[in-house]
């Protein structure tokens, strides 16, 4: 298996953060990301970029982090006990964008690299990440575009990649306690190393590069859609599901907190406003009920 080039991965991730922030600032049209660089006492650091009260985005964050230490936290080694006792490096770009307009979906993307080493043994490394979309008011054209862009990013690496990562995403972004998906999915992958370093790195880059062409056209199509208090209330209700997933299930959140990461950067993915109503249910045959009846049903979005 080819030897990982850690410097090349870091260089790509820093450039990806720059390119994504530039594209999202251009889409927003009003606000810029503010940057907050930080150091981790146990080793490493990062740069957090946040946009607030923009023309499009109520809140959004695009994080780069590179942390290292003497032992992986439990969230990373639980399903791979052979990694216990190894030193590690972890780096990645992670982002969540929460729009103002309820007709623009929330989006999430993440690409990351882990390597765990022990003297006298081969390093253990892998890539992970993906992107997924969480609409409040679904649109078939948006879902089709999102998934077609995802498929196009995967296809050069094998026709089996998209359906496998799509299913993995559907399974991962699922709220078991609510018995419902978080959104309409996209791609999710982890433990990727079977292609060798160069090809695995290329696949990770293809997926990272696909986020902007997947999301920005949806922003542009939906931004002019008028909305009122009813739509805003529903958006805040559904954001509650987003918070629940991130705090209960998300591997990145758990890894960051357990590894002594920077709490402000880890929790920048949470929306600025959210609502939990007791036993709330949508009115039958409403726009809101359509989300549950059609869009929160895993399906082949390429054929809707």
Tab-separated table of C-alpha atoms in Angstrom:
chain	number	residue	atom	x	y	z
A	1	UNK	CA	0.000	0.000	0.000
A	2	UNK	CA	1.414	3.410	-0.962
A	3	UNK	CA	2.832	5.664	1.770
A	4	UNK	CA	0.535	8.547	2.824
A	5	UNK	CA	1.658	12.074	1.958
A	6	UNK	CA	0.377	13.984	4.977
A	7	UNK	CA	1.647	17.363	3.734
A	8	UNK	CA	-0.277	16.962	0.458
A	9	UNK	CA	-3.490	16.194	2.341
A	10	UNK	CA	-3.078	19.218	4.603
A	11	UNK	CA	-2.310	21.506	1.664
A	12	UNK	CA	-5.442	20.317	-0.146
A	13	UNK	CA	-7.660	20.785	2.918
A	14	UNK	CA	-6.458	24.342	3.546
A	15	UNK	CA	-7.060	25.220	-0.093
A	16	UNK	CA	-10.498	23.574	-0.002
A	17	UNK	CA	-11.481	25.683	2.999
A	18	UNK	CA	-10.397	28.819	1.132
A	19	UNK	CA	-12.305	27.908	-2.040
A	20	UNK	CA	-15.500	26.958	-0.208
A	21	UNK	CA	-15.476	30.161	1.845
A	22	UNK	CA	-14.902	32.281	-1.259
A	23	UNK	CA	-17.806	30.608	-3.090
A	24	UNK	CA	-20.203	30.876	-0.138
A	25	UNK	CA	-19.302	34.530	0.463
A	26	UNK	CA	-20.053	35.253	-3.193
A	27	UNK	CA	-23.386	33.454	-2.901
A	28	UNK	CA	-24.288	35.312	0.288
A	29	UNK	CA	-23.490	38.722	-1.169
A	30	UNK	CA	-23.499	40.629	2.143
A	31	UNK	CA	-21.278	39.160	4.832
A	32	UNK	CA	-17.778	37.721	5.009
A	33	UNK	CA	-16.462	34.847	7.087
A	34	UNK	CA	-14.589	35.884	10.199
A	35	UNK	CA	-11.544	33.722	10.991
A	36	UNK	CA	-10.546	32.492	14.419
A	37	UNK	CA	-7.255	30.603	14.522
A	38	UNK	CA	-6.682	28.389	17.555
A	39	UNK	CA	-4.113	26.075	19.127
A	40	UNK	CA	-4.812	22.809	20.916
A	41	UNK	CA	-2.706	22.388	24.094
A	42	UNK	CA	-2.359	18.625	23.516
A	43	UNK	CA	-1.085	19.188	19.963
A	44	UNK	CA	-2.279	20.856	16.781
A	45	UNK	CA	-4.877	23.518	16.095
A	46	UNK	CA	-6.949	24.929	13.318
A	47	UNK	CA	-8.807	27.843	11.837
A	48	UNK	CA	-12.525	28.316	12.310
A	49	UNK	CA	-14.433	30.548	9.924
A	50	UNK	CA	-17.961	31.684	10.718
A	51	UNK	CA	-20.475	33.806	8.827
A	52	UNK	CA	-23.437	35.341	10.708
A	53	UNK	CA	-26.517	37.358	9.692
A	54	UNK	CA	-25.694	37.398	6.008
A	55	UNK	CA	-27.893	37.947	3.012
A	56	UNK	CA	-28.406	34.187	2.648
A	57	UNK	CA	-26.910	32.557	5.715
A	58	UNK	CA	-28.241	33.100	9.198
A	59	UNK	CA	-25.195	31.215	10.438
A	60	UNK	CA	-22.562	29.032	8.852
A	61	UNK	CA	-19.151	27.684	9.692
A	62	UNK	CA	-16.280	26.178	7.713
A	63	UNK	CA	-13.666	24.564	9.951
A	64	UNK	CA	-10.165	23.320	9.298
A	65	UNK	CA	-8.468	21.357	12.064
A	66	UNK	CA	-5.253	19.381	12.393
A	67	UNK	CA	-4.808	17.677	15.748
A	68	UNK	CA	-2.416	15.028	16.999
A	69	UNK	CA	-1.702	13.140	20.179
A	70	UNK	CA	-0.455	10.017	21.901
A	71	UNK	CA	-3.714	8.040	21.812
A	72	UNK	CA	-6.945	8.100	19.844
A	73	UNK	CA	-10.126	8.924	21.778
A	74	UNK	CA	-12.745	6.241	22.334
A	75	UNK	CA	-14.973	7.486	19.492
A	76	UNK	CA	-12.219	6.692	16.965
A	77	UNK	CA	-10.910	3.429	18.423
A	78	UNK	CA	-14.160	1.835	19.613
A	79	UNK	CA	-14.738	-0.078	16.373
A	80	UNK	CA	-10.989	-0.571	15.762
A	81	UNK	CA	-9.444	-1.706	19.061
A	82	UNK	CA	-6.144	-2.506	17.316
A	83	UNK	CA	-5.496	1.251	17.228
A	84	UNK	CA	-5.307	1.574	21.001
A	85	UNK	CA	-1.914	2.826	22.110
A	86	UNK	CA	-0.931	4.381	18.773
A	87	UNK	CA	-0.098	8.017	18.228
A	88	UNK	CA	-2.421	9.769	15.809
A	89	UNK	CA	-2.903	12.708	13.491
A	90	UNK	CA	-6.332	13.822	12.334
A	91	UNK	CA	-7.094	16.615	9.913
A	92	UNK	CA	-10.146	17.711	8.016
A	93	UNK	CA	-12.516	20.362	6.772
A	94	UNK	CA	-16.039	20.330	8.166
A	95	UNK	CA	-18.850	22.750	7.430
A	96	UNK	CA	-22.512	23.396	8.123
A	97	UNK	CA	-24.539	26.191	6.509
A	98	UNK	CA	-27.870	27.308	7.997
A	99	UNK	CA	-29.784	29.607	5.594
A	100	UNK	CA	-32.363	32.197	6.596
A	101	UNK	CA	-34.942	31.261	3.976
A	102	UNK	CA	-36.714	27.990	4.953
A	103	UNK	CA	-36.920	27.047	1.276
A	104	UNK	CA	-33.122	26.799	1.102
A	105	UNK	CA	-31.896	23.558	2.697
A	106	UNK	CA	-29.277	23.338	5.379
A	107	UNK	CA	-26.170	21.598	4.076
A	108	UNK	CA	-23.256	19.782	5.652
A	109	UNK	CA	-19.944	18.553	4.249
A	110	UNK	CA	-16.841	17.007	5.719
A	111	UNK	CA	-13.633	15.461	4.388
A	112	UNK	CA	-10.992	14.122	6.740
A	113	UNK	CA	-7.837	12.040	7.088
A	114	UNK	CA	-6.631	9.941	10.028
A	115	UNK	CA	-3.315	8.224	10.543
A	116	UNK	CA	-2.299	6.164	13.580
A	117	UNK	CA	1.299	5.060	14.045
A	118	UNK	CA	3.337	2.792	16.304
A	119	UNK	CA	7.079	2.248	16.205
A	120	UNK	CA	8.050	-0.870	14.319
A	121	UNK	CA	4.628	-1.286	12.671
A	122	UNK	CA	3.018	-0.088	9.459
A	123	UNK	CA	0.917	3.075	9.876
A	124	UNK	CA	-2.848	2.657	9.822
A	125	UNK	CA	-4.597	5.413	7.865
A	126	UNK	CA	-7.907	6.180	6.248
A	127	UNK	CA	-10.027	8.899	4.650
A	128	UNK	CA	-13.642	9.699	5.437
A	129	UNK	CA	-16.320	12.293	4.844
A	130	UNK	CA	-19.140	13.120	2.468
A	131	UNK	CA	-21.927	15.656	2.194
A	132	UNK	CA	-25.642	15.641	2.945
A	133	UNK	CA	-28.591	18.010	2.622
A	134	UNK	CA	-31.429	18.739	5.032
A	135	UNK	CA	-34.402	20.496	3.426
A	136	UNK	CA	-37.294	22.016	5.340
A	137	UNK	CA	-39.460	22.294	2.245
A	138	UNK	CA	-38.300	19.738	-0.277
A	139	UNK	CA	-37.982	20.121	-4.026
A	140	UNK	CA	-37.488	17.213	-6.423
A	141	UNK	CA	-35.253	19.218	-8.772
A	142	UNK	CA	-32.963	20.107	-5.877
A	143	UNK	CA	-32.766	16.511	-4.671
A	144	UNK	CA	-32.016	15.249	-8.166
A	145	UNK	CA	-29.300	17.880	-8.710
A	146	UNK	CA	-27.697	17.185	-5.312
A	147	UNK	CA	-27.518	13.446	-5.911
A	148	UNK	CA	-26.464	13.721	-9.552
A	149	UNK	CA	-23.546	15.910	-8.525
A	150	UNK	CA	-22.657	13.332	-5.865
A	151	UNK	CA	-22.813	10.525	-8.407
A	152	UNK	CA	-20.652	12.450	-10.892
A	153	UNK	CA	-17.990	12.875	-8.187
A	154	UNK	CA	-17.924	9.137	-7.494
A	155	UNK	CA	-18.286	7.607	-10.955
A	156	UNK	CA	-14.623	7.957	-12.086
A	157	UNK	CA	-13.690	5.625	-9.218
A	158	UNK	CA	-16.190	2.875	-9.998
A	159	UNK	CA	-19.916	2.669	-10.653
A	160	UNK	CA	-20.423	0.901	-7.333
A	161	UNK	CA	-19.107	3.841	-5.271
A	162	UNK	CA	-22.126	6.184	-5.447
A	163	UNK	CA	-24.801	3.612	-4.500
A	164	UNK	CA	-22.634	2.292	-1.662
A	165	UNK	CA	-21.836	5.740	-0.234
A	166	UNK	CA	-25.425	6.899	-0.780
A	167	UNK	CA	-26.759	3.962	1.236
A	168	UNK	CA	-24.109	4.537	3.897
A	169	UNK	CA	-25.278	8.150	4.163
A	170	UNK	CA	-28.934	7.113	4.488
A	171	UNK	CA	-27.993	4.687	7.256
A	172	UNK	CA	-25.669	7.066	9.102
A	173	UNK	CA	-27.760	10.248	9.154
A	174	UNK	CA	-30.705	8.524	10.797
A	175	UNK	CA	-32.250	9.541	14.112
A	176	UNK	CA	-33.071	6.215	15.726
A	177	UNK	CA	-35.015	7.778	18.578
A	178	UNK	CA	-37.225	9.632	16.049
A	179	UNK	CA	-37.316	6.811	13.495
A	180	UNK	CA	-36.611	9.236	10.671
A	181	UNK	CA	-33.731	10.382	8.434
A	182	UNK	CA	-32.118	13.759	9.044
A	183	UNK	CA	-32.677	14.802	5.442
A	184	UNK	CA	-32.392	13.539	1.872
A	185	UNK	CA	-28.850	12.233	2.260
A	186	UNK	CA	-25.977	12.395	-0.181
A	187	UNK	CA	-22.669	10.638	0.439
A	188	UNK	CA	-20.964	9.234	3.509
A	189	UNK	CA	-17.812	7.133	3.708
A	190	UNK	CA	-15.257	6.164	6.334
A	191	UNK	CA	-12.220	3.895	6.736
A	192	UNK	CA	-11.289	4.414	3.065
A	193	UNK	CA	-7.835	3.002	2.290
A	194	UNK	CA	-8.479	-0.028	0.096
A	195	UNK	CA	-7.739	1.913	-3.094
A	196	UNK	CA	-4.220	2.794	-1.946
A	197	UNK	CA	-3.216	6.287	-0.863
A	198	UNK	CA	-3.164	8.109	-4.213
A	199	UNK	CA	-6.527	6.861	-5.450
A	200	UNK	CA	-8.204	7.121	-2.028
A	201	UNK	CA	-6.929	10.705	-1.744
A	202	UNK	CA	-8.214	11.470	-5.244
A	203	UNK	CA	-11.673	10.157	-4.366
A	204	UNK	CA	-11.766	12.231	-1.186
A	205	UNK	CA	-10.771	15.305	-3.215
A	206	UNK	CA	-13.448	14.641	-5.831
A	207	UNK	CA	-16.117	14.510	-3.134
A	208	UNK	CA	-14.785	17.599	-1.361
A	209	UNK	CA	-14.680	19.547	-4.628
A	210	UNK	CA	-18.265	18.556	-5.480
A	211	UNK	CA	-19.898	20.324	-2.527
A	212	UNK	CA	-20.002	23.828	-4.028
A	213	UNK	CA	-21.446	22.805	-7.448
A	214	UNK	CA	-23.970	20.656	-5.563
A	215	UNK	CA	-25.173	23.394	-3.191
A	216	UNK	CA	-24.754	26.848	-4.744
A	217	UNK	CA	-27.224	26.293	-7.646
A	218	UNK	CA	-29.883	25.287	-5.084
A	219	UNK	CA	-29.240	28.487	-3.110
A	220	UNK	CA	-29.625	30.538	-6.272
A	221	UNK	CA	-32.872	28.819	-7.289
A	222	UNK	CA	-34.619	29.026	-3.901
A	223	UNK	CA	-33.439	32.304	-2.419
A	224	UNK	CA	-36.264	34.380	-3.892
A	225	UNK	CA	-39.025	32.121	-2.584
A	226	UNK	CA	-41.293	34.141	-0.262
A	227	UNK	CA	-41.954	32.813	3.236
A	228	UNK	CA	-43.762	33.828	6.384
A	229	UNK	CA	-44.010	33.059	10.076
A	230	UNK	CA	-45.468	29.586	9.497
A	231	UNK	CA	-42.522	28.519	7.346
A	232	UNK	CA	-40.049	30.049	9.793
A	233	UNK	CA	-41.641	28.183	12.711
A	234	UNK	CA	-41.371	24.908	10.830
A	235	UNK	CA	-37.731	25.600	9.991
A	236	UNK	CA	-36.947	26.148	13.681
A	237	UNK	CA	-38.805	22.957	14.611
A	238	UNK	CA	-36.866	20.898	12.077
A	239	UNK	CA	-33.569	22.442	13.169
A	240	UNK	CA	-34.200	20.702	16.473
A	241	UNK	CA	-33.703	17.374	14.724
A	242	UNK	CA	-30.376	18.656	13.410
A	243	UNK	CA	-29.229	19.516	16.911
A	244	UNK	CA	-30.349	16.148	18.244
A	245	UNK	CA	-28.326	14.257	15.647
A	246	UNK	CA	-25.168	16.307	16.105
A	247	UNK	CA	-25.156	15.978	19.885
A	248	UNK	CA	-26.242	12.348	20.143
A	249	UNK	CA	-24.815	10.501	17.134
A	250	UNK	CA	-22.314	12.525	15.099
A	251	UNK	CA	-18.841	10.925	15.088
A	252	UNK	CA	-17.076	14.188	14.361
A	253	UNK	CA	-18.676	15.931	17.346
A	254	UNK	CA	-17.837	13.020	19.636
A	255	UNK	CA	-14.265	12.785	18.347
A	256	UNK	CA	-13.707	16.514	18.770
A	257	UNK	CA	-15.015	16.631	22.337
A	258	UNK	CA	-13.270	13.418	23.426
A	259	UNK	CA	-9.932	14.455	21.906
A	260	UNK	CA	-9.890	17.787	23.732
A	261	UNK	CA	-10.768	19.812	20.668
A	262	UNK	CA	-11.920	23.410	20.754
A	263	UNK	CA	-15.532	23.402	21.913
A	264	UNK	CA	-16.523	26.624	20.126
A	265	UNK	CA	-15.281	25.214	16.812
A	266	UNK	CA	-16.873	21.799	17.347
A	267	UNK	CA	-20.285	23.247	18.185
A	268	UNK	CA	-20.255	25.941	15.494
A	269	UNK	CA	-22.444	23.506	13.490
A	270	UNK	CA	-25.441	24.224	15.734
A	271	UNK	CA	-28.074	26.662	14.416
A	272	UNK	CA	-28.496	30.079	16.064
A	273	UNK	CA	-32.220	29.590	16.690
A	274	UNK	CA	-34.178	26.385	17.205
A	275	UNK	CA	-37.508	25.297	18.672
A	276	UNK	CA	-38.822	22.178	20.383
A	277	UNK	CA	-42.606	21.972	20.634
A	278	UNK	CA	-44.215	19.168	22.593
A	279	UNK	CA	-45.571	16.401	20.330
A	280	UNK	CA	-45.871	18.755	17.347
A	281	UNK	CA	-47.341	17.275	14.165
A	282	UNK	CA	-47.893	18.872	10.737
A	283	UNK	CA	-51.355	19.505	9.368
A	284	UNK	CA	-52.506	16.783	6.947
A	285	UNK	CA	-51.953	17.511	3.240
A	286	UNK	CA	-49.778	20.552	4.027
A	287	UNK	CA	-46.382	21.634	2.702
A	288	UNK	CA	-44.985	20.606	6.050
A	289	UNK	CA	-46.479	17.108	5.961
A	290	UNK	CA	-45.015	16.597	2.481
A	291	UNK	CA	-41.539	16.678	4.008
A	292	UNK	CA	-42.363	13.608	6.100
A	293	UNK	CA	-44.429	11.791	3.501
A	294	UNK	CA	-42.072	12.230	0.534
A	295	UNK	CA	-38.691	13.743	1.340
A	296	UNK	CA	-37.854	11.910	4.555
A	297	UNK	CA	-38.166	8.606	2.712
A	298	UNK	CA	-34.852	7.227	1.392
A	299	UNK	CA	-35.245	6.649	-2.321
A	300	UNK	CA	-33.518	6.864	-5.691
A	301	UNK	CA	-33.393	10.651	-6.035
A	302	UNK	CA	-31.871	10.403	-9.502
A	303	UNK	CA	-35.245	9.239	-10.835
A	304	UNK	CA	-37.738	11.495	-8.994
